[in-house]
Amino acid sequence: MEEQILKNDFYEWAYSDFLVNNQRGHLAEYIIAKALNTVSQKRLEWDPFDIKYKNLKIEVKSCAYIQAWEQKDFSKISFDIAPTRLFDMETEHYCEECKRQSDLYIFCLLKHKDRETINPLLLKQWVFYIVPTSFLNLNFNKQKRISLSKLQKNNIPELSFTEIKKYIDNLKLN
C-alpha cells in the first residue's frame, strides 16, 4: 500500500498555531469571509485585496496583544495600511501608481490578553474596526501603519463578529 500524507496531519503540523502572525492573518480573513457569507470564494494569495463582497474590495489586517513567541509585554497594536503597487498579470510587471488597492479595510484585533486561555477560534476574543479606504487616504495619506489609538481617536467603532455584515451593508461610501 502506498503511503499518503493526510491533509489533517499536515495542517496540524504546519498551520494549527493561530498565534503565528501569518496564520492569524489567514484566520482573520476567514472570519471576515464567514461574517459576509463569502467563504465560497477561495482565498487567493497574491490578489490585490482579500475579499470581494458585493462591489466592495476588502483588505483584512490582523493584530494581537499575544504572539506565538515569549513576550515581556503585550504587543503594541498597529495595522499595515501601506499603499502598494498592483501587479499586472498580463504584463507581468508592477504598475507605476502606488495606492491602496481596496475600498475598505477591516482591522481584526485578537484582543484577549491571557496566554493560558487565548483561543483565536473563539469569536468573542476578537474585535473589528471597519474603515473606508477613502478615510485612510484623506487622513493618513501615504502613512504605512495605523495604531489602535488612532482608530479610537477618530471614533472608529469597535464591532463584534455579528455586527460586521450589518455595518458594511449600512456603510455609505464616497
XYZ file of C-alpha atoms in Angstrom:
174
model
C 0.000 0.000 0.000
C 1.326 3.411 -0.995
C 1.840 5.858 1.841
C -0.089 9.109 1.706
C 0.222 12.344 3.619
C -3.042 13.111 5.373
C -4.305 16.659 4.979
C -5.302 16.983 8.637
C -1.916 15.715 9.814
C -0.145 18.243 7.617
C -2.471 21.034 8.741
C -1.884 20.199 12.405
C 1.883 20.121 11.866
C 2.210 23.302 9.805
C -0.772 25.595 10.298
C -2.529 24.986 13.599
C -0.850 27.740 15.656
C -3.065 30.770 15.087
C -0.853 32.967 17.250
C 1.754 32.919 14.464
C 1.273 36.152 12.508
C 0.597 34.751 9.033
C -1.749 32.028 10.327
C -3.656 34.575 12.433
C -3.919 36.754 9.323
C -5.381 33.905 7.266
C -7.787 33.108 10.100
C -8.867 36.773 10.252
C -9.596 36.701 6.511
C -11.673 33.554 7.001
C -13.562 35.129 9.920
C -14.483 38.121 7.740
C -15.468 35.820 4.863
C -17.728 33.920 7.305
C -19.259 37.173 8.570
C -20.026 38.266 4.996
C -21.091 34.807 3.759
C -18.356 34.768 1.117
C -16.444 31.611 2.112
C -17.320 30.072 -1.255
C -14.748 32.487 -2.739
C -11.458 30.709 -2.174
C -8.553 32.699 -0.774
C -6.007 33.773 -3.388
C -2.550 34.508 -2.033
C -1.479 37.251 -4.432
C -4.727 39.132 -5.050
C -4.506 42.908 -4.512
C -7.247 42.650 -1.838
C -8.521 39.851 0.362
C -12.286 39.611 -0.056
C -14.849 40.737 -2.618
C -18.248 41.496 -1.066
C -20.958 42.845 -3.329
C -18.997 45.518 -5.256
C -16.515 46.150 -2.465
C -12.871 45.148 -2.451
C -11.897 44.492 1.169
C -8.452 44.355 2.732
C -8.248 42.409 6.011
C -5.482 43.064 8.535
C -4.952 41.395 11.884
C -3.052 42.066 15.069
C -2.883 40.595 18.587
C -1.578 41.515 22.011
C -0.226 37.978 22.487
C 2.178 36.440 19.986
C 3.395 32.878 19.421
C 6.778 33.711 20.945
C 7.587 34.556 24.559
C 6.962 38.220 25.374
C 7.818 40.515 28.269
C 4.943 42.848 27.406
C 1.892 42.798 25.173
C 2.451 43.814 21.563
C 1.630 47.376 20.583
C -1.323 47.315 18.236
C -0.963 48.766 14.754
C -2.103 47.670 11.322
C -0.445 47.803 7.905
C -2.078 50.373 5.605
C 0.842 50.952 3.258
C -0.069 51.842 -0.322
C 1.114 49.209 -2.786
C 1.861 48.838 -6.471
C -0.533 46.499 -8.255
C 0.996 43.582 -10.130
C -0.368 43.373 -13.672
C -0.689 39.666 -14.532
C -0.864 40.366 -18.269
C 2.342 42.384 -18.484
C 3.971 40.626 -15.509
C 5.109 43.996 -14.181
C 4.117 46.213 -11.302
C 2.028 49.286 -12.112
C 3.673 52.671 -11.599
C 0.957 54.063 -9.328
C 1.317 53.306 -5.630
C -2.049 53.315 -3.849
C -4.313 51.359 -1.542
C -5.983 48.700 -3.689
C -9.208 48.156 -1.715
C -12.381 50.106 -0.976
C -12.483 49.121 2.659
C -10.140 47.942 5.392
C -11.215 45.637 8.184
C -8.826 45.628 11.116
C -9.184 42.460 13.194
C -7.816 42.546 16.718
C -7.401 39.386 18.759
C -7.940 41.338 21.981
C -7.623 38.522 24.525
C -4.744 39.130 26.947
C -4.418 35.855 28.855
C -1.915 33.427 27.309
C -3.404 30.499 29.252
C -6.919 30.957 27.828
C -6.319 32.619 24.461
C -8.115 30.828 21.653
C -8.217 32.611 18.281
C -11.092 30.329 17.208
C -13.378 31.959 19.807
C -15.019 34.897 18.071
C -15.688 36.649 21.391
C -11.918 37.132 21.758
C -11.860 39.323 18.624
C -12.984 42.883 17.849
C -13.176 44.535 14.444
C -12.727 48.046 13.061
C -14.055 48.883 9.601
C -12.569 51.862 7.786
C -13.252 53.099 4.247
C -10.059 53.452 2.238
C -11.157 56.986 1.303
C -10.941 57.883 5.022
C -7.413 56.481 5.233
C -6.373 58.309 2.059
C -7.775 61.606 3.345
C -6.434 61.391 6.891
C -3.368 59.153 6.651
C -2.301 59.689 3.019
C 0.971 57.768 2.444
C 1.264 56.517 6.029
C 2.289 52.849 6.248
C 0.704 51.878 9.590
C -2.197 52.967 11.755
C -2.297 52.423 15.504
C -5.271 51.282 17.518
C -5.174 54.583 19.397
C -5.516 56.498 16.078
C -8.559 54.407 15.174
C -10.070 55.146 18.576
C -9.224 58.883 18.390
C -11.042 59.010 15.052
C -14.153 57.411 16.592
C -13.940 54.243 14.514
C -16.402 51.941 16.308
C -15.315 48.628 17.780
C -17.533 45.883 16.366
C -18.252 42.285 17.258
C -18.322 39.484 14.700
C -22.131 39.615 14.489
C -22.088 43.351 13.693
C -19.694 43.215 10.708
C -22.123 42.459 7.863
C -24.811 44.896 9.004
C -22.242 47.653 9.489
C -20.839 47.174 5.965
C -24.305 46.875 4.437
C -25.249 50.244 6.011
C -21.975 51.967 5.169
C -22.206 54.966 2.857
C -19.044 55.115 0.763
C -17.933 58.092 -1.332
